[in-house]
mmCIF file of C-alpha atoms and ligand atoms in Angstrom:
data_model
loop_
_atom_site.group_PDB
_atom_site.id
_atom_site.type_symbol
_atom_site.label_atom_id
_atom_site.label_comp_id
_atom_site.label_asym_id
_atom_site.label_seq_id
_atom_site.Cartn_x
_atom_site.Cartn_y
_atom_site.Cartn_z
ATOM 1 C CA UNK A 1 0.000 0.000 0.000
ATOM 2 C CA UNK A 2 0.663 3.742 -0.292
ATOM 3 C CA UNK A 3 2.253 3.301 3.306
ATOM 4 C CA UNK A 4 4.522 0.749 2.744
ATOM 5 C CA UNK A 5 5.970 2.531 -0.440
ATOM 6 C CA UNK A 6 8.160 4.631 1.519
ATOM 7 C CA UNK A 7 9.652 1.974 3.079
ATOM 8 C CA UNK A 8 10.271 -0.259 -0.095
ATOM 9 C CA UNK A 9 12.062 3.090 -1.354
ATOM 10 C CA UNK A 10 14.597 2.963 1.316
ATOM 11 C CA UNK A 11 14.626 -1.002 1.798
ATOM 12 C CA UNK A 12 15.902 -0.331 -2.619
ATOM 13 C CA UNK A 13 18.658 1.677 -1.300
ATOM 14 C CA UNK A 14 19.740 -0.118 1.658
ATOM 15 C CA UNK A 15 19.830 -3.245 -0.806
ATOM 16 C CA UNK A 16 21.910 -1.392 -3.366
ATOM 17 C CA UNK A 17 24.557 -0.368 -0.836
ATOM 18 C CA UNK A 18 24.751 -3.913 0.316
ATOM 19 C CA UNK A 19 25.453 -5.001 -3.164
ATOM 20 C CA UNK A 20 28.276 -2.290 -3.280
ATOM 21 C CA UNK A 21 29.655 -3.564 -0.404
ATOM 22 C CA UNK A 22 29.324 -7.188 -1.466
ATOM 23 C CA UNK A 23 31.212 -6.005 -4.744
ATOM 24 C CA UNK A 24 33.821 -4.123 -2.999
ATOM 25 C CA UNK A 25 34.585 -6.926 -0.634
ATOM 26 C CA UNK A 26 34.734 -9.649 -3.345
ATOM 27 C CA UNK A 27 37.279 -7.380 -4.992
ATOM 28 C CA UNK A 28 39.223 -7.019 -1.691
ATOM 29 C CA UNK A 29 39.477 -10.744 -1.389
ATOM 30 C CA UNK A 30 40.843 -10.695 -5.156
ATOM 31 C CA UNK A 31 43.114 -8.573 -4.155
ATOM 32 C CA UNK A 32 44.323 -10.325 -1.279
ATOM 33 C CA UNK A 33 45.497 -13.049 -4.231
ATOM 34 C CA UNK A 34 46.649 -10.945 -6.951
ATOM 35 C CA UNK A 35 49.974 -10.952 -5.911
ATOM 36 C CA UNK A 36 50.706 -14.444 -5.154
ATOM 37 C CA UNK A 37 48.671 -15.366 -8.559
ATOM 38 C CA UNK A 38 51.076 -13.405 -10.834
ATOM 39 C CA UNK A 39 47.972 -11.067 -11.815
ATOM 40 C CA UNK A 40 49.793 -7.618 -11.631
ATOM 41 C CA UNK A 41 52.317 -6.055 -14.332
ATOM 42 C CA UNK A 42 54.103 -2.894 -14.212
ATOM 43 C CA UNK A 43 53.807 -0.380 -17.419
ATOM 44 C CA UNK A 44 55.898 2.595 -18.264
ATOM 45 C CA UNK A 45 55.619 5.634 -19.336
ATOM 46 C CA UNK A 46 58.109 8.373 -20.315
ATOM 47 C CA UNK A 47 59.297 11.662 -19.317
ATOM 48 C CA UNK A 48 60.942 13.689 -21.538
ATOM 49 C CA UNK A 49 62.835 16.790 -21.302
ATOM 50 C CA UNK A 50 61.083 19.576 -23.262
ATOM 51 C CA UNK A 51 64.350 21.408 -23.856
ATOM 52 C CA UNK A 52 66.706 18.321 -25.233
ATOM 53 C CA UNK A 53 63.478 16.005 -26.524
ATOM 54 C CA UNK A 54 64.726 12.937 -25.091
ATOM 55 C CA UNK A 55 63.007 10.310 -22.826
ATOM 56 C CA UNK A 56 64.642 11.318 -19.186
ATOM 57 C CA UNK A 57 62.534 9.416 -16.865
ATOM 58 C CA UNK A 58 59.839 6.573 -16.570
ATOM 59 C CA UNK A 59 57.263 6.034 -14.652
ATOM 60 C CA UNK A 60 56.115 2.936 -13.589
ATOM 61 C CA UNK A 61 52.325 2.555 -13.467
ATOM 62 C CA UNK A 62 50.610 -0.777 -11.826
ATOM 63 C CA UNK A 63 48.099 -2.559 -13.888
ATOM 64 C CA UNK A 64 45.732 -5.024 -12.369
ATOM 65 C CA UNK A 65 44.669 -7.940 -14.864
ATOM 66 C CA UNK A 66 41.680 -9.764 -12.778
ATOM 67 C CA UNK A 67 40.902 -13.252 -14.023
ATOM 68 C CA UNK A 68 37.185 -12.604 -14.638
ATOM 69 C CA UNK A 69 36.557 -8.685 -14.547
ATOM 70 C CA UNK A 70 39.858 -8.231 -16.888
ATOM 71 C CA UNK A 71 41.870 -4.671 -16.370
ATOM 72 C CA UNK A 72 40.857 -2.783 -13.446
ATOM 73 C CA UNK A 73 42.363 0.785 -12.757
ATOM 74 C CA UNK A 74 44.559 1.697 -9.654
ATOM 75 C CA UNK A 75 42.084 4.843 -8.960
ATOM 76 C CA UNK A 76 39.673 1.524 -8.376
ATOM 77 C CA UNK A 77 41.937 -1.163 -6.693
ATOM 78 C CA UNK A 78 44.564 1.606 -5.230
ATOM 79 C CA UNK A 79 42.513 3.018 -2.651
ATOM 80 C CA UNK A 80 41.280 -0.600 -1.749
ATOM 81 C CA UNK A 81 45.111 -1.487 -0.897
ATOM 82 C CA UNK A 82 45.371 1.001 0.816
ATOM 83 C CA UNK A 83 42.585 0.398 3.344
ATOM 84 C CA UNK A 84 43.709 -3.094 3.898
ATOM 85 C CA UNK A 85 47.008 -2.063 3.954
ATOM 86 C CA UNK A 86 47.939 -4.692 0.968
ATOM 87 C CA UNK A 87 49.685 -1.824 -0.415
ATOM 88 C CA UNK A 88 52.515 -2.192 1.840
ATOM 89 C CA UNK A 89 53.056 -5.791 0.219
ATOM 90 C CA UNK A 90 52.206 -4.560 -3.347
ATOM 91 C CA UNK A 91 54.325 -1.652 -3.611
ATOM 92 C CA UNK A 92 56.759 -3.350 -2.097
ATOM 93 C CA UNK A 93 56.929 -5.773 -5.530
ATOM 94 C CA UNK A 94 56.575 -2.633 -7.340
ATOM 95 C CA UNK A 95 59.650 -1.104 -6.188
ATOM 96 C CA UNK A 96 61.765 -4.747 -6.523
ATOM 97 C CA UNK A 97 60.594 -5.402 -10.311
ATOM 98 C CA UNK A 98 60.483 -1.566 -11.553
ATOM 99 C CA UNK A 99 64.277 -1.297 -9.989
ATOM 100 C CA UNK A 100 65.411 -4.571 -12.001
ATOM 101 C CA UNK A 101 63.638 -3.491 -15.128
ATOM 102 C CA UNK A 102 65.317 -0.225 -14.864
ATOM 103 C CA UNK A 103 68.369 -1.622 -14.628
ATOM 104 C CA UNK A 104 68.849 -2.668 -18.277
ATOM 105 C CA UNK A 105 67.450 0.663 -19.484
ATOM 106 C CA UNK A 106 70.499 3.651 -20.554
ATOM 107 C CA UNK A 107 72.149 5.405 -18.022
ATOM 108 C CA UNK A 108 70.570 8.633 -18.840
ATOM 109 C CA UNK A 109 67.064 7.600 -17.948
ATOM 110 C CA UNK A 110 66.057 7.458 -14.201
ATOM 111 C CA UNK A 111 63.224 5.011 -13.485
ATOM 112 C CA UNK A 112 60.000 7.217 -11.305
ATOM 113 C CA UNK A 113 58.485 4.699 -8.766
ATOM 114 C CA UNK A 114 55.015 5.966 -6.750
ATOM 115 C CA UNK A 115 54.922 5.324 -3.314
ATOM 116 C CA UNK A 116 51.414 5.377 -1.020
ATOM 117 C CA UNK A 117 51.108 7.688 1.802
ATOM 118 C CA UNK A 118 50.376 4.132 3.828
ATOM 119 C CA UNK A 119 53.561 2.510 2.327
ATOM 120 C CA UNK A 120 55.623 5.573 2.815
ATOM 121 C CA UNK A 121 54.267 5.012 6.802
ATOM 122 C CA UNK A 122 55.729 1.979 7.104
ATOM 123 C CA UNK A 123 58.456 1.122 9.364
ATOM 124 C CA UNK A 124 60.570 -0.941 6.485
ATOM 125 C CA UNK A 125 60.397 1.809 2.902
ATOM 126 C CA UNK A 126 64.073 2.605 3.389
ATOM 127 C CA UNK A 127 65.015 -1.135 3.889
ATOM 128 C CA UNK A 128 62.772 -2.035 1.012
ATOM 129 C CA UNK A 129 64.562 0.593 -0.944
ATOM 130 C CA UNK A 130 68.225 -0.265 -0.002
ATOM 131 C CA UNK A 131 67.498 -3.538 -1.091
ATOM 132 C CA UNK A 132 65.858 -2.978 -4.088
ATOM 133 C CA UNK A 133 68.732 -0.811 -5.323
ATOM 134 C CA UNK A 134 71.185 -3.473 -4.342
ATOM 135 C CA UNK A 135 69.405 -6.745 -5.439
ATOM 136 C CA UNK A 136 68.928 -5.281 -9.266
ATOM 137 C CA UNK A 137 71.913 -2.876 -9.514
ATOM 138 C CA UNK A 138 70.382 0.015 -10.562
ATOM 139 C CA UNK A 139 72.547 3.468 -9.186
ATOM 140 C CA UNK A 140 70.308 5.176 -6.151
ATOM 141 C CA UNK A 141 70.905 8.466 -8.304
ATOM 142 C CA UNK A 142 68.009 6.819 -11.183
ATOM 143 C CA UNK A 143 65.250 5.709 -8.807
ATOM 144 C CA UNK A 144 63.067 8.712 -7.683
ATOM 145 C CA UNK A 145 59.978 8.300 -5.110
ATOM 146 C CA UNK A 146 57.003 10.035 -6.205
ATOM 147 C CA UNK A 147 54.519 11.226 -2.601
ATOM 148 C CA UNK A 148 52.021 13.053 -2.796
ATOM 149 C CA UNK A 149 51.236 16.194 -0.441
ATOM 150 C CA UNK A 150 48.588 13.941 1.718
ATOM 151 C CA UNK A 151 52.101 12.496 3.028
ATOM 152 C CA UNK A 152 52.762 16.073 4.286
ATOM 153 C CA UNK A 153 49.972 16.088 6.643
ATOM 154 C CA UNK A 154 50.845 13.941 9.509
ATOM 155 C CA UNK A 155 53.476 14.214 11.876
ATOM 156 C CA UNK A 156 56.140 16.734 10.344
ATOM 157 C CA UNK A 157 58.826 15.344 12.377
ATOM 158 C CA UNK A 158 58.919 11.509 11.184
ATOM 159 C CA UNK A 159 58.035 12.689 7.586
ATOM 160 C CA UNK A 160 60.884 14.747 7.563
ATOM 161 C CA UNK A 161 62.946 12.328 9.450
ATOM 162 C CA UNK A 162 62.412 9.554 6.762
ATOM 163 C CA UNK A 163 62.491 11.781 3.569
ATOM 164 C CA UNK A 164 66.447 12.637 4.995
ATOM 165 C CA UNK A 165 67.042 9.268 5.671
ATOM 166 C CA UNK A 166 65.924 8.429 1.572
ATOM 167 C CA UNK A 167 67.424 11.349 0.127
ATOM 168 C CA UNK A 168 70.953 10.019 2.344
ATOM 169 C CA UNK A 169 70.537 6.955 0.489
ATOM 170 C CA UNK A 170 70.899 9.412 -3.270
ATOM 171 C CA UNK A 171 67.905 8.707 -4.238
ATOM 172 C CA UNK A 172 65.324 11.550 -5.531
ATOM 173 C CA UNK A 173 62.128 12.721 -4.428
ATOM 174 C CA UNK A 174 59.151 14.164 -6.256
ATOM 175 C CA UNK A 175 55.556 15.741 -5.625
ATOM 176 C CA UNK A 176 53.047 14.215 -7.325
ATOM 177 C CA UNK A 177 50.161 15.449 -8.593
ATOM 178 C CA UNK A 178 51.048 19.342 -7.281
ATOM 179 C CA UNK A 179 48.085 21.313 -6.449
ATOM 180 C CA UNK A 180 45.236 18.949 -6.311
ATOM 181 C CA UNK A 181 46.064 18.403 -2.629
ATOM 182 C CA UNK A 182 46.449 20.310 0.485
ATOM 183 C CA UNK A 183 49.048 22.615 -1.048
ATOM 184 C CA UNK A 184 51.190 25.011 0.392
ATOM 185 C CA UNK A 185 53.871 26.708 -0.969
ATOM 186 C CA UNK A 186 55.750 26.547 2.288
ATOM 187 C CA UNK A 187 56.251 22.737 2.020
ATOM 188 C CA UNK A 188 58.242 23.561 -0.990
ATOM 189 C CA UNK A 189 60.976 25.481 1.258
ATOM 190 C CA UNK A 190 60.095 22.749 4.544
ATOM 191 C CA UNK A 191 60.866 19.155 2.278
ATOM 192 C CA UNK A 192 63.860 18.182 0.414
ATOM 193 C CA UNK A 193 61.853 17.645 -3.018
ATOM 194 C CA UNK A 194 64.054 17.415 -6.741
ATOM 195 C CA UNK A 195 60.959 17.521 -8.590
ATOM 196 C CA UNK A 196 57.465 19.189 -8.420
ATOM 197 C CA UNK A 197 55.256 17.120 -11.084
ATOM 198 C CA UNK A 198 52.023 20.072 -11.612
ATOM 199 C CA UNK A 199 48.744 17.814 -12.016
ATOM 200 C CA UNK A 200 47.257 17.008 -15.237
ATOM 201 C CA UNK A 201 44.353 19.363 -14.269
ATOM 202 C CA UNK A 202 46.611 22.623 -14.580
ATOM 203 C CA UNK A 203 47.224 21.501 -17.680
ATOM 204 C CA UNK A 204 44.102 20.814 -18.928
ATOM 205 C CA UNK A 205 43.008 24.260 -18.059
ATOM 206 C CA UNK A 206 45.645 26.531 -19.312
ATOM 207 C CA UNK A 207 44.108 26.856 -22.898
ATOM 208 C CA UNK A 208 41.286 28.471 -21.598
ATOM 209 C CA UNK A 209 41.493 29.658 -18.278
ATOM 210 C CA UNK A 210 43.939 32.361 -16.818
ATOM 211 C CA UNK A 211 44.072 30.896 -13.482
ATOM 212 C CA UNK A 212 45.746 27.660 -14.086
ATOM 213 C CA UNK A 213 48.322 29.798 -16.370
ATOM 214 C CA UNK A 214 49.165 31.911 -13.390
ATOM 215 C CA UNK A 215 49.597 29.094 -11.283
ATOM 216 C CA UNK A 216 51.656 26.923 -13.401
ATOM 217 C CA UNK A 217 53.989 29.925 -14.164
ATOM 218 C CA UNK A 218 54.092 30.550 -9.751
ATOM 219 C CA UNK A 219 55.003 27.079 -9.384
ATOM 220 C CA UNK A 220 57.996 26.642 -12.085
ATOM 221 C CA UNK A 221 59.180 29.855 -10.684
ATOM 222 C CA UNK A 222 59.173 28.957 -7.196
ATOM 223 C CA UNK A 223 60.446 25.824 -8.391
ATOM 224 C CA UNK A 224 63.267 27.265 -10.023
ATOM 225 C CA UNK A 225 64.499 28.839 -7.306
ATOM 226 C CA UNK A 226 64.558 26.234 -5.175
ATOM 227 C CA UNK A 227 66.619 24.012 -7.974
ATOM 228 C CA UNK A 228 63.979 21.609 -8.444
ATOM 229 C CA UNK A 229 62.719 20.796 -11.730
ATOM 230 C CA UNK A 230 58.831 20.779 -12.892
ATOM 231 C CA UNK A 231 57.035 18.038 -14.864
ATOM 232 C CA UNK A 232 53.911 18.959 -16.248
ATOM 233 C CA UNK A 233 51.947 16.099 -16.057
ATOM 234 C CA UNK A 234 49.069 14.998 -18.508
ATOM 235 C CA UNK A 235 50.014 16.844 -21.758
ATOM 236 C CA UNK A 236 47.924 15.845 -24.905
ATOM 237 C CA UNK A 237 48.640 18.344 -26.876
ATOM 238 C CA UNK A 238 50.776 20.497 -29.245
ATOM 239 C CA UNK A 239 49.010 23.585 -27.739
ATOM 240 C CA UNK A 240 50.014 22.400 -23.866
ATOM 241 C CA UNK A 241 53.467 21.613 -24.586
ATOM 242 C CA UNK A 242 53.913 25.082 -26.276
ATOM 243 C CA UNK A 243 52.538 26.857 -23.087
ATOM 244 C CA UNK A 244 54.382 24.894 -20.396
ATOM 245 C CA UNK A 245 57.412 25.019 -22.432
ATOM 246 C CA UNK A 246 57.069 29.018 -22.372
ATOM 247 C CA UNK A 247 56.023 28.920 -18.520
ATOM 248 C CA UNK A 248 59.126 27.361 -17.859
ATOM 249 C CA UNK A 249 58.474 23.419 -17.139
ATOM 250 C CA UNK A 250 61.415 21.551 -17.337
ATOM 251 C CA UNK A 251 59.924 18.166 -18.582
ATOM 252 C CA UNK A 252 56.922 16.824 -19.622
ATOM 253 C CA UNK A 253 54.628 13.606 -19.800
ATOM 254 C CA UNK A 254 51.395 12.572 -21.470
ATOM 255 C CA UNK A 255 49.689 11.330 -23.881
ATOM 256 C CA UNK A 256 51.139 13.360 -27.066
ATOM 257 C CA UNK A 257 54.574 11.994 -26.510
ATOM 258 C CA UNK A 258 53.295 8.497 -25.233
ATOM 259 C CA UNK A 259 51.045 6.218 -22.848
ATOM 260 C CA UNK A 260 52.393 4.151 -20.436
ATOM 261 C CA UNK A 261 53.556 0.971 -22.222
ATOM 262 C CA UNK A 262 54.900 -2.661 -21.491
ATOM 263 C CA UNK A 263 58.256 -2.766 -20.531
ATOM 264 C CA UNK A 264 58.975 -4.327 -24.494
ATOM 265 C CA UNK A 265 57.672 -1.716 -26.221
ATOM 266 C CA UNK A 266 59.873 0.554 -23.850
ATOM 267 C CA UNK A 267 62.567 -0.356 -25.224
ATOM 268 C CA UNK A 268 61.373 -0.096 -28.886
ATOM 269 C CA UNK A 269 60.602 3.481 -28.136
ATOM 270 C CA UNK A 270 64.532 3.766 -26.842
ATOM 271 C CA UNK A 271 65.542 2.478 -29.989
ATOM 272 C CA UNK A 272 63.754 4.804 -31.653
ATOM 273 C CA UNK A 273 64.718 7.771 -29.414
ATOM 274 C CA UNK A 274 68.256 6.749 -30.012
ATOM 275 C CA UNK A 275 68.230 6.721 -33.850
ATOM 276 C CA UNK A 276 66.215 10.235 -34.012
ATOM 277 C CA UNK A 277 66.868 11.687 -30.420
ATOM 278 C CA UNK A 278 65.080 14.881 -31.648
ATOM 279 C CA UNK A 279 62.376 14.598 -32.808
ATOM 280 C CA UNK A 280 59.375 15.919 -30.207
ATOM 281 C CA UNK A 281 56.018 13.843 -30.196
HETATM 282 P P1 C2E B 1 49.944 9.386 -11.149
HETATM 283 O O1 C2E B 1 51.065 8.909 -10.337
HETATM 284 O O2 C2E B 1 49.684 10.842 -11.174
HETATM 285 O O3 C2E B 1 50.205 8.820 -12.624
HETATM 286 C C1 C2E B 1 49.842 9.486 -13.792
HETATM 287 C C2 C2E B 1 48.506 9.007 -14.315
HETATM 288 O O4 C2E B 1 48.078 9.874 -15.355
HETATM 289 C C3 C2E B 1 48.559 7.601 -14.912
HETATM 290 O O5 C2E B 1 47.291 6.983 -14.709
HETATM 291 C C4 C2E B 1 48.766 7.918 -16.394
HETATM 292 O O6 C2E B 1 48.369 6.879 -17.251
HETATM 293 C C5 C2E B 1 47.875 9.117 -16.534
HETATM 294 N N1 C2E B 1 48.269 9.965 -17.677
HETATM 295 C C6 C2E B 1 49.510 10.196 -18.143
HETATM 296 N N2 C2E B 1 49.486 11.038 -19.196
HETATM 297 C C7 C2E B 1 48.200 11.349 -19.407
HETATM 298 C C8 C2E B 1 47.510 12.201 -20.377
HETATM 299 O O7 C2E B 1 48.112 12.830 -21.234
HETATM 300 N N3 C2E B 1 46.153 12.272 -20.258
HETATM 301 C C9 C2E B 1 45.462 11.581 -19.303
HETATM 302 N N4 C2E B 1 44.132 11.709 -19.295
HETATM 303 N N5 C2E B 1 46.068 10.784 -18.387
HETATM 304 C C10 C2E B 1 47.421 10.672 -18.441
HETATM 305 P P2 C2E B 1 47.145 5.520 -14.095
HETATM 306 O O8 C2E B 1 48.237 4.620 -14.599
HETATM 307 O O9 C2E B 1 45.734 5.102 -14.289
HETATM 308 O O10 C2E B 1 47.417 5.731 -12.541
HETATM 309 C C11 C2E B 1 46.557 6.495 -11.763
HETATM 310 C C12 C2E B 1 47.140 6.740 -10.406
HETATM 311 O O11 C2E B 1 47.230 5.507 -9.662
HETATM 312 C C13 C2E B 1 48.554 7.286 -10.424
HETATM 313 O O12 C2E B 1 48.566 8.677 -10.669
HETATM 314 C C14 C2E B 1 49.026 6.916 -9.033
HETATM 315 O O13 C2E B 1 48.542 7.842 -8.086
HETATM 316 C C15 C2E B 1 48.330 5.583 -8.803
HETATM 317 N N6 C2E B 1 49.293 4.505 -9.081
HETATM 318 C C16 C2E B 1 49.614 3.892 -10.245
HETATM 319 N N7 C2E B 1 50.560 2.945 -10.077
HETATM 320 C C17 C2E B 1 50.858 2.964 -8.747
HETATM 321 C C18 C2E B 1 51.778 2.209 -7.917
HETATM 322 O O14 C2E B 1 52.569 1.366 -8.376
HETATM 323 N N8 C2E B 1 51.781 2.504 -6.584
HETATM 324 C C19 C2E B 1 50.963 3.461 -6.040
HETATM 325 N N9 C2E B 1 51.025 3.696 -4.717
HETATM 326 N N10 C2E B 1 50.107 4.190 -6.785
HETATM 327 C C20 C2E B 1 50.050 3.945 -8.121
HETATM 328 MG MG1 MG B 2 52.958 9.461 -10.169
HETATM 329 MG MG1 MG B 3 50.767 12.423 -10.998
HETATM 330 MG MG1 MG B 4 47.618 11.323 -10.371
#
């Protein structure tokens, strides 16, 4: 009856959150097995140096294959590792197979590893590190961390305390995603950061709106006096790469140059770079 339809309304809505939980607990227990079952693979994708035009840096980006669902996205399963805390585990693989694949790449090209606020919490990152490095070779100067500012937010002290202790060990460290966060500038002068990477969503924006112009060119300035260098993150086009070139970024990554690839057709794209080391896009 009319009374009951009120009711049914919510009982819908109660039902449809318990599906969504249902869903996003299945998908935690997948997780839970994804590592032992061989179901995650790194990809790659470049940074390049606007000035020069060659590939300086790659990233490496996690990719989730599930057995029945297929590819799922890190903005999906990300957060969910992080809540369990599997991402202590998984980044911990991450940072062992992205350091030996790095190791057979060229000298000049420094291998850009992210690390969770949760992960970078842990007691054993800098262990985890040291070993990395030493297990697959690759020279502490070509492995840069990539945190973002959410990292920034909790105790000051230990942050800071750990950031020294990585940077002792020579490797680099970057800010991800700059500006989408809790953003001050006085971090900049506070953490020991080589690289500020400005989010894809400054980017986006600077055809069109003044704002994001003004900020990008605040933030490669600042940057520049501090001797870090700028990435401008998400660039798709022609247009974008013209702008952040004349706002001063120092590198660049996105889609016009290239996607994040498998690790084989990494090295196809070196042996192109090599043979034409010029040529932009
Ligand atoms: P991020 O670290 O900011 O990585 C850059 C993201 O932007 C990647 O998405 C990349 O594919 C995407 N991207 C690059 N160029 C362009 C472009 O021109 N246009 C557009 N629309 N997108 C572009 P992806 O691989 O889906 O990763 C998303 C986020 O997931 C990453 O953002 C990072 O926060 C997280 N993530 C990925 N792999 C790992 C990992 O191994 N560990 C941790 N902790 N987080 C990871
Ligand atoms: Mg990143
Ligand atoms: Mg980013
Ligand atoms: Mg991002």
């Amino acid at each position: 009856g009319a009374k009951g339809s009120g009711r049914g309304t919510y009982r819908f809505f109660e039902e449809q959150m318990d599906a969504r939980m249902a869903a996003r607990h299945a998908l935690e227990l997948d997780l839970r097995k994804a590592l032992v079952n061989g179901e995650f693979e790194l990809q790659f994708q470049p940074l390049v140096n606007i000035e020069r035009g060659n590939i300086c840096a790659c990233e490496a980006l996690l990719r989730w294959t599930h057995p029945k669902r297929g590819t799922i996205n890190p903005d999906v399963f990300i957060p969910i590792a992080e809540e369990t805390g599997l991402i202590t585990r998984i980044g911990e693989w991450v940072i062992r197979t992205a350091c030996m694949e790095a190791a057979k790449w060229s000298s000049e090209v420094t291998l850009a590893v992210n690390i969770s606020p949760v992960q970078f919490r842990s007691q054993n990152l800098v262990q985890i590190v040291t070993h990395s490095l030493a297990a697959s070779g690759l020279p502490a100067e070509r492995l840069e961390i990539e945190i973002t500012e959410a990292i920034l937010l909790d105790q000051t002290e230990l942050t800071l305390e750990k950031l020294g202790q990585l940077k002792a060990l020579g490797i680099r460290i970057a800010m991800d995603d700059f500006g989408t966060g809790y953003s001050s500038l006085g971090y900049l002068q506070k953490f020991p950061f080589d690289k500020i990477k400005i989010d894809g969503s400054f980017i986006k924006g600077l055809s069109d709106q003044t704002e994001s112009t003004a900020i990008v060119r605040a933030v490669t300035g600042l940057a520049g006096s501090f001797r870090m260098t700028t990435t401008a993150e998400g660039v798709e086009t022609k247009e974008q790469l013209d702008i952040v070139k004349e706002l001063g970024c120092t590198e660049m990554q996105g889609f016009l140059f290239s996607k994040a690839c498998s690790a084989a057709d990494l090295a196809k794209l070196f042996k192109a770079q090599k043979k034409s080391p010029h040529t932009e896009s």
